[in-house]
Amino acid sequence: DAGVIQSPRHEVTEMGQEVTLRCKPISGHDYLFWYRQTMMRGLELLIYFNNNVPIDDSGMPEDRFSAKMPNASFSTLKIQPSEPRDSAVYFCASSGLGSYNEQFFGPGTRLTVL
Amino acid sequence: RKEVEQDPGPFNVPEGATVAFNCTYSNSASQSFFWYRQDCRKEPKLLMSVYSSGNEDGRFTAQLNRASQYISLLIRDSKLSDSATYLCVVNRAHFGNEKLTFGTGTRLTIIP
């Protein structure tokens, strides 16, 4: 079975540009999570969805960040406009059959904003 | 104060040695606890859950002290393949494991 799939794996962009990160969770999983990892702050939960509905977005740093989950097999995290401080690795994770189960992480998207 | 604090290391340990990591958390209402492992430039993966009574999985032993808000991980007979960053993780949710807070990790290098 395929794990969590993220694209692109690497993204380099210039300040002010729009960035869209994509995630395909494991089939059948009903929770989807977006995380950001930096050296200084570690791994931080940005937002999570249950059955495609956003449940908690309190970790989203500011209005420049938005996330959507139009269906059970696809989610996006968008940054508009991007800033150099957004440079980080962004992970998507999913868990299934209720949230007590293990979260499986995708390989991450390494974002560099110049 | 950070919600989850870990010694960042690095810990450089000879192969075969025993190594212990510690972690403290600030939210006394935290419900469940985990250790994750992250290899260099890879995604985090669940190593083990941590139960109040302590639990063991092969060479790995995890312990929780709720009164002191302290979690530990012990690795016995360390292998080269144990080299990784170990993340202490605390769940803030009352139901389910959806609100995980990660420590910044302890880096371990096993030396041949």
PDB file of C-alpha atoms in Angstrom:
ATOM      1  CA  ASP A   1       0.000   0.000   0.000  1.00  0.00           C
ATOM      2  CA  ALA A   2       1.173   3.499  -0.755  1.00  0.00           C
ATOM      3  CA  GLY A   3       1.869   5.712   2.210  1.00  0.00           C
ATOM      4  CA  VAL A   4       1.082   9.398   2.461  1.00  0.00           C
ATOM      5  CA  ILE A   5       2.102  11.134  -0.746  1.00  0.00           C
ATOM      6  CA  GLN A   6       3.263  14.732  -0.858  1.00  0.00           C
ATOM      7  CA  SER A   7       4.221  16.952  -3.751  1.00  0.00           C
ATOM      8  CA  PRO A   8       6.390  18.648  -4.621  1.00  0.00           C
ATOM      9  CA  ARG A   9       9.258  17.204  -2.587  1.00  0.00           C
ATOM     10  CA  HIS A  10      11.270  20.390  -2.967  1.00  0.00           C
ATOM     11  CA  GLU A  11      10.123  23.895  -3.762  1.00  0.00           C
ATOM     12  CA  VAL A  12      12.240  26.997  -4.200  1.00  0.00           C
ATOM     13  CA  THR A  13      10.403  30.239  -4.743  1.00  0.00           C
ATOM     14  CA  GLU A  14      10.852  33.941  -4.391  1.00  0.00           C
ATOM     15  CA  MET A  15       9.336  36.082  -1.693  1.00  0.00           C
ATOM     16  CA  GLY A  16       5.834  37.191  -2.569  1.00  0.00           C
ATOM     17  CA  GLN A  17       5.000  34.200  -4.727  1.00  0.00           C
ATOM     18  CA  GLU A  18       2.129  31.829  -4.031  1.00  0.00           C
ATOM     19  CA  VAL A  19       3.096  28.325  -2.941  1.00  0.00           C
ATOM     20  CA  THR A  20       0.783  25.308  -2.986  1.00  0.00           C
ATOM     21  CA  LEU A  21       1.709  22.079  -1.245  1.00  0.00           C
ATOM     22  CA  ARG A  22      -0.249  18.908  -1.942  1.00  0.00           C
ATOM     23  CA  CYS A  23      -1.033  15.803   0.054  1.00  0.00           C
ATOM     24  CA  LYS A  24      -2.736  12.503  -0.625  1.00  0.00           C
ATOM     25  CA  PRO A  25      -3.486  10.647   2.625  1.00  0.00           C
ATOM     26  CA  ILE A  26      -3.533   6.893   3.039  1.00  0.00           C
ATOM     27  CA  SER A  27      -6.744   5.519   1.589  1.00  0.00           C
ATOM     28  CA  GLY A  28      -9.393   5.010   4.259  1.00  0.00           C
ATOM     29  CA  HIS A  29      -7.822   7.364   6.781  1.00  0.00           C
ATOM     30  CA  ASP A  30     -10.259   9.926   8.177  1.00  0.00           C
ATOM     31  CA  TYR A  31      -7.813  12.337   9.843  1.00  0.00           C
ATOM     32  CA  LEU A  32      -5.338  14.515   7.973  1.00  0.00           C
ATOM     33  CA  PHE A  33      -2.736  16.763   9.591  1.00  0.00           C
ATOM     34  CA  TRP A  34      -0.411  19.472   8.306  1.00  0.00           C
ATOM     35  CA  TYR A  35       2.829  20.119  10.237  1.00  0.00           C
ATOM     36  CA  ARG A  36       5.776  22.443   9.784  1.00  0.00           C
ATOM     37  CA  GLN A  37       9.315  21.624  10.971  1.00  0.00           C
ATOM     38  CA  THR A  38      12.143  24.095  11.526  1.00  0.00           C
ATOM     39  CA  MET A  39      15.380  23.812  13.440  1.00  0.00           C
ATOM     40  CA  MET A  40      14.351  26.476  15.918  1.00  0.00           C
ATOM     41  CA  ARG A  41      10.755  25.462  16.614  1.00  0.00           C
ATOM     42  CA  GLY A  42      10.754  21.753  15.831  1.00  0.00           C
ATOM     43  CA  LEU A  43       7.617  20.103  14.483  1.00  0.00           C
ATOM     44  CA  GLU A  44       4.449  22.172  14.880  1.00  0.00           C
ATOM     45  CA  LEU A  45       0.862  21.200  14.118  1.00  0.00           C
ATOM     46  CA  LEU A  46      -0.687  23.746  11.760  1.00  0.00           C
ATOM     47  CA  ILE A  47      -4.162  22.368  11.093  1.00  0.00           C
ATOM     48  CA  TYR A  48      -6.030  19.087  11.020  1.00  0.00           C
ATOM     49  CA  PHE A  49      -9.127  17.740   9.289  1.00  0.00           C
ATOM     50  CA  ASN A  50     -11.572  15.004  10.192  1.00  0.00           C
ATOM     51  CA  ASN A  51     -13.669  13.603   7.362  1.00  0.00           C
ATOM     52  CA  ASN A  52     -12.565  16.526   5.167  1.00  0.00           C
ATOM     53  CA  VAL A  53     -13.728  19.131   7.695  1.00  0.00           C
ATOM     54  CA  PRO A  54     -11.167  21.452   9.319  1.00  0.00           C
ATOM     55  CA  ILE A  55     -11.313  20.849  13.069  1.00  0.00           C
ATOM     56  CA  ASP A  56      -8.545  22.991  14.512  1.00  0.00           C
ATOM     57  CA  ASP A  57      -6.528  25.615  12.642  1.00  0.00           C
ATOM     58  CA  SER A  58      -5.125  27.346  15.714  1.00  0.00           C
ATOM     59  CA  GLY A  59      -1.600  26.458  14.647  1.00  0.00           C
ATOM     60  CA  MET A  60      -1.821  28.283  11.333  1.00  0.00           C
ATOM     61  CA  PRO A  61       0.656  31.132  11.762  1.00  0.00           C
ATOM     62  CA  GLU A  62      -1.265  33.860   9.969  1.00  0.00           C
ATOM     63  CA  ASP A  63      -3.778  34.672   7.266  1.00  0.00           C
ATOM     64  CA  ARG A  64      -1.230  34.065   4.556  1.00  0.00           C
ATOM     65  CA  PHE A  65      -1.672  30.349   5.227  1.00  0.00           C
ATOM     66  CA  SER A  66      -4.762  28.435   4.164  1.00  0.00           C
ATOM     67  CA  ALA A  67      -5.609  24.754   3.863  1.00  0.00           C
ATOM     68  CA  LYS A  68      -8.354  22.864   2.117  1.00  0.00           C
ATOM     69  CA  MET A  69      -9.494  19.290   1.822  1.00  0.00           C
ATOM     70  CA  PRO A  70     -11.992  19.078  -1.041  1.00  0.00           C
ATOM     71  CA  ASN A  71     -12.272  15.292  -0.800  1.00  0.00           C
ATOM     72  CA  ALA A  72     -11.031  12.337   1.209  1.00  0.00           C
ATOM     73  CA  SER A  73      -7.996  11.775  -0.997  1.00  0.00           C
ATOM     74  CA  PHE A  74      -6.563  15.255  -1.421  1.00  0.00           C
ATOM     75  CA  SER A  75      -5.530  18.267   0.614  1.00  0.00           C
ATOM     76  CA  THR A  76      -3.628  21.460  -0.106  1.00  0.00           C
ATOM     77  CA  LEU A  77      -1.716  23.934   2.017  1.00  0.00           C
ATOM     78  CA  LYS A  78      -1.315  27.313   0.383  1.00  0.00           C
ATOM     79  CA  ILE A  79       0.923  30.207   1.347  1.00  0.00           C
ATOM     80  CA  GLN A  80       0.155  33.530  -0.300  1.00  0.00           C
ATOM     81  CA  PRO A  81       2.273  35.624  -0.338  1.00  0.00           C
ATOM     82  CA  SER A  82       5.287  33.605   0.776  1.00  0.00           C
ATOM     83  CA  GLU A  83       8.035  35.065   2.960  1.00  0.00           C
ATOM     84  CA  PRO A  84      11.589  33.865   3.725  1.00  0.00           C
ATOM     85  CA  ARG A  85      10.548  32.933   7.285  1.00  0.00           C
ATOM     86  CA  ASP A  86       8.155  30.361   5.801  1.00  0.00           C
ATOM     87  CA  SER A  87      11.167  28.274   4.748  1.00  0.00           C
ATOM     88  CA  ALA A  88      10.749  24.906   6.451  1.00  0.00           C
ATOM     89  CA  VAL A  89       9.851  21.283   5.838  1.00  0.00           C
ATOM     90  CA  TYR A  90       6.093  20.812   5.640  1.00  0.00           C
ATOM     91  CA  PHE A  91       4.752  17.376   6.530  1.00  0.00           C
ATOM     92  CA  CYS A  92       1.346  15.916   5.923  1.00  0.00           C
ATOM     93  CA  ALA A  93       0.189  13.002   8.071  1.00  0.00           C
ATOM     94  CA  SER A  94      -2.914  10.863   8.227  1.00  0.00           C
ATOM     95  CA  SER A  95      -4.481   8.462  10.690  1.00  0.00           C
ATOM     96  CA  GLY A  96      -7.434   6.205  10.359  1.00  0.00           C
ATOM     97  CA  LEU A  97     -10.297   4.540  12.151  1.00  0.00           C
ATOM     98  CA  GLY A  98     -10.472   7.254  14.733  1.00  0.00           C
ATOM     99  CA  SER A  99      -7.752   9.518  15.969  1.00  0.00           C
ATOM    100  CA  TYR A 100      -6.346   7.137  18.585  1.00  0.00           C
ATOM    101  CA  ASN A 101      -4.411   5.415  15.878  1.00  0.00           C
ATOM    102  CA  GLU A 102      -0.879   6.152  14.788  1.00  0.00           C
ATOM    103  CA  GLN A 103      -0.231   9.139  12.559  1.00  0.00           C
ATOM    104  CA  PHE A 104       1.660   8.200   9.398  1.00  0.00           C
ATOM    105  CA  PHE A 105       3.751  10.984   7.933  1.00  0.00           C
ATOM    106  CA  GLY A 106       4.495  11.727   4.315  1.00  0.00           C
ATOM    107  CA  PRO A 107       8.057  12.390   3.127  1.00  0.00           C
ATOM    108  CA  GLY A 108       7.607  16.152   3.453  1.00  0.00           C
ATOM    109  CA  THR A 109       8.022  19.159   1.184  1.00  0.00           C
ATOM    110  CA  ARG A 110      11.188  21.165   1.702  1.00  0.00           C
ATOM    111  CA  LEU A 111      10.272  24.789   1.009  1.00  0.00           C
ATOM    112  CA  THR A 112      12.834  27.526   0.481  1.00  0.00           C
ATOM    113  CA  VAL A 113      11.629  31.087   0.042  1.00  0.00           C
ATOM    114  CA  LEU A 114      14.340  33.420  -1.226  1.00  0.00           C
TER     115      LEU A 114
ATOM    116  CA  ARG B   1       8.591  27.675  28.626  1.00  0.00           C
ATOM    117  CA  LYS B   2       8.221  25.115  25.846  1.00  0.00           C
ATOM    118  CA  GLU B   3       5.419  22.586  26.194  1.00  0.00           C
ATOM    119  CA  VAL B   4       7.837  19.711  25.633  1.00  0.00           C
ATOM    120  CA  GLU B   5      11.524  20.034  26.472  1.00  0.00           C
ATOM    121  CA  GLN B   6      14.310  17.680  25.505  1.00  0.00           C
ATOM    122  CA  ASP B   7      18.076  17.755  25.719  1.00  0.00           C
ATOM    123  CA  PRO B   8      19.043  18.363  22.070  1.00  0.00           C
ATOM    124  CA  GLY B   9      22.277  16.402  22.370  1.00  0.00           C
ATOM    125  CA  PRO B  10      24.069  15.303  20.356  1.00  0.00           C
ATOM    126  CA  PHE B  11      24.677  12.050  22.167  1.00  0.00           C
ATOM    127  CA  ASN B  12      27.629  10.142  20.712  1.00  0.00           C
ATOM    128  CA  VAL B  13      27.548   6.645  22.107  1.00  0.00           C
ATOM    129  CA  PRO B  14      29.670   3.564  21.327  1.00  0.00           C
ATOM    130  CA  GLU B  15      27.925   0.589  19.802  1.00  0.00           C
ATOM    131  CA  GLY B  16      26.606  -1.781  22.443  1.00  0.00           C
ATOM    132  CA  ALA B  17      26.244   0.873  25.121  1.00  0.00           C
ATOM    133  CA  THR B  18      23.070   1.854  26.929  1.00  0.00           C
ATOM    134  CA  VAL B  19      21.738   5.362  26.426  1.00  0.00           C
ATOM    135  CA  ALA B  20      18.879   7.214  28.093  1.00  0.00           C
ATOM    136  CA  PHE B  21      16.924  10.262  26.968  1.00  0.00           C
ATOM    137  CA  ASN B  22      14.720  12.420  29.124  1.00  0.00           C
ATOM    138  CA  CYS B  23      11.866  14.734  28.360  1.00  0.00           C
ATOM    139  CA  THR B  24       9.654  17.014  30.449  1.00  0.00           C
ATOM    140  CA  TYR B  25       6.262  18.426  29.586  1.00  0.00           C
ATOM    141  CA  SER B  26       4.460  21.431  31.007  1.00  0.00           C
ATOM    142  CA  ASN B  27       0.769  20.641  30.543  1.00  0.00           C
ATOM    143  CA  SER B  28      -0.381  18.434  33.416  1.00  0.00           C
ATOM    144  CA  ALA B  29      -3.601  17.685  31.521  1.00  0.00           C
ATOM    145  CA  SER B  30      -1.714  15.865  28.773  1.00  0.00           C
ATOM    146  CA  GLN B  31      -3.356  12.557  28.058  1.00  0.00           C
ATOM    147  CA  SER B  32      -0.966  10.336  26.168  1.00  0.00           C
ATOM    148  CA  PHE B  33       2.700  10.165  25.324  1.00  0.00           C
ATOM    149  CA  PHE B  34       4.932   8.799  22.596  1.00  0.00           C
ATOM    150  CA  TRP B  35       8.446   8.536  21.300  1.00  0.00           C
ATOM    151  CA  TYR B  36       8.947   9.102  17.577  1.00  0.00           C
ATOM    152  CA  ARG B  37      12.113   8.487  15.624  1.00  0.00           C
ATOM    153  CA  GLN B  38      13.272  10.680  12.736  1.00  0.00           C
ATOM    154  CA  ASP B  39      16.139   9.745  10.477  1.00  0.00           C
ATOM    155  CA  CYS B  40      18.107  12.493   8.765  1.00  0.00           C
ATOM    156  CA  ARG B  41      15.982  14.262   6.118  1.00  0.00           C
ATOM    157  CA  LYS B  42      13.165  11.758   6.574  1.00  0.00           C
ATOM    158  CA  GLU B  43       9.718  11.840   8.107  1.00  0.00           C
ATOM    159  CA  PRO B  44       9.031  11.067  11.787  1.00  0.00           C
ATOM    160  CA  LYS B  45       7.860   7.546  12.566  1.00  0.00           C
ATOM    161  CA  LEU B  46       6.240   6.227  15.725  1.00  0.00           C
ATOM    162  CA  LEU B  47       8.748   4.289  17.847  1.00  0.00           C
ATOM    163  CA  MET B  48       6.523   3.470  20.796  1.00  0.00           C
ATOM    164  CA  SER B  49       3.754   4.711  23.011  1.00  0.00           C
ATOM    165  CA  VAL B  50       4.528   5.432  26.668  1.00  0.00           C
ATOM    166  CA  TYR B  51       2.275   3.969  29.325  1.00  0.00           C
ATOM    167  CA  SER B  52       2.020   4.917  32.989  1.00  0.00           C
ATOM    168  CA  SER B  53       3.215   1.502  34.073  1.00  0.00           C
ATOM    169  CA  GLY B  54       6.236   1.684  31.799  1.00  0.00           C
ATOM    170  CA  ASN B  55       6.614  -0.465  28.735  1.00  0.00           C
ATOM    171  CA  GLU B  56       9.282  -2.310  26.836  1.00  0.00           C
ATOM    172  CA  ASP B  57       9.712  -3.176  23.180  1.00  0.00           C
ATOM    173  CA  GLY B  58      12.818  -5.249  22.607  1.00  0.00           C
ATOM    174  CA  ARG B  59      15.829  -3.122  23.450  1.00  0.00           C
ATOM    175  CA  PHE B  60      13.683  -0.034  24.096  1.00  0.00           C
ATOM    176  CA  THR B  61      12.079   0.865  27.416  1.00  0.00           C
ATOM    177  CA  ALA B  62       9.845   3.873  27.955  1.00  0.00           C
ATOM    178  CA  GLN B  63       8.708   5.252  31.281  1.00  0.00           C
ATOM    179  CA  LEU B  64       6.313   7.971  32.368  1.00  0.00           C
ATOM    180  CA  ASN B  65       6.186   9.856  35.657  1.00  0.00           C
ATOM    181  CA  ARG B  66       3.003  11.905  35.692  1.00  0.00           C
ATOM    182  CA  ALA B  67       3.733  13.515  39.068  1.00  0.00           C
ATOM    183  CA  SER B  68       7.024  14.929  37.798  1.00  0.00           C
ATOM    184  CA  GLN B  69       5.742  15.340  34.222  1.00  0.00           C
ATOM    185  CA  TYR B  70       8.722  13.423  32.967  1.00  0.00           C
ATOM    186  CA  ILE B  71       9.155  10.844  30.209  1.00  0.00           C
ATOM    187  CA  SER B  72      12.202   8.703  29.491  1.00  0.00           C
ATOM    188  CA  LEU B  73      13.487   6.371  26.799  1.00  0.00           C
ATOM    189  CA  LEU B  74      16.193   3.807  27.414  1.00  0.00           C
ATOM    190  CA  ILE B  75      17.992   2.018  24.591  1.00  0.00           C
ATOM    191  CA  ARG B  76      20.021  -1.049  25.531  1.00  0.00           C
ATOM    192  CA  ASP B  77      22.722  -2.709  23.441  1.00  0.00           C
ATOM    193  CA  SER B  78      22.668   0.177  20.974  1.00  0.00           C
ATOM    194  CA  LYS B  79      23.109  -0.573  17.264  1.00  0.00           C
ATOM    195  CA  LEU B  80      24.473   1.581  14.484  1.00  0.00           C
ATOM    196  CA  SER B  81      20.952   1.635  13.048  1.00  0.00           C
ATOM    197  CA  ASP B  82      19.707   3.406  16.187  1.00  0.00           C
ATOM    198  CA  SER B  83      21.414   6.611  15.016  1.00  0.00           C
ATOM    199  CA  ALA B  84      18.585   9.095  14.548  1.00  0.00           C
ATOM    200  CA  THR B  85      16.781  11.972  16.241  1.00  0.00           C
ATOM    201  CA  TYR B  86      14.335  10.901  18.935  1.00  0.00           C
ATOM    202  CA  LEU B  87      11.268  13.081  19.405  1.00  0.00           C
ATOM    203  CA  CYS B  88       9.315  13.183  22.648  1.00  0.00           C
ATOM    204  CA  VAL B  89       5.620  13.689  21.874  1.00  0.00           C
ATOM    205  CA  VAL B  90       2.735  14.666  24.124  1.00  0.00           C
ATOM    206  CA  ASN B  91      -0.956  14.585  23.214  1.00  0.00           C
ATOM    207  CA  ARG B  92      -3.082  17.487  24.464  1.00  0.00           C
ATOM    208  CA  ALA B  93      -6.416  16.203  23.211  1.00  0.00           C
ATOM    209  CA  HIS B  94      -8.952  14.845  25.650  1.00  0.00           C
ATOM    210  CA  PHE B  95     -10.260  12.356  23.109  1.00  0.00           C
ATOM    211  CA  GLY B  96      -8.063  10.802  20.505  1.00  0.00           C
ATOM    212  CA  ASN B  97      -4.482  11.543  19.603  1.00  0.00           C
ATOM    213  CA  GLU B  98      -5.007  14.429  17.246  1.00  0.00           C
ATOM    214  CA  LYS B  99      -3.246  17.270  19.094  1.00  0.00           C
ATOM    215  CA  LEU B 100       0.334  16.115  19.274  1.00  0.00           C
ATOM    216  CA  THR B 101       3.054  18.442  20.564  1.00  0.00           C
ATOM    217  CA  PHE B 102       6.567  17.438  19.557  1.00  0.00           C
ATOM    218  CA  GLY B 103       9.798  18.195  21.345  1.00  0.00           C
ATOM    219  CA  THR B 104      12.633  19.476  19.198  1.00  0.00           C
ATOM    220  CA  GLY B 105      14.363  16.122  19.469  1.00  0.00           C
ATOM    221  CA  THR B 106      17.516  14.528  20.815  1.00  0.00           C
ATOM    222  CA  ARG B 107      20.096  13.553  18.242  1.00  0.00           C
ATOM    223  CA  LEU B 108      21.809  10.200  18.785  1.00  0.00           C
ATOM    224  CA  THR B 109      24.851   8.921  16.925  1.00  0.00           C
ATOM    225  CA  ILE B 110      26.077   5.381  17.570  1.00  0.00           C
ATOM    226  CA  ILE B 111      29.806   5.090  17.013  1.00  0.00           C
ATOM    227  CA  PRO B 112      31.273   1.807  15.689  1.00  0.00           C
TER     228      PRO B 112
END
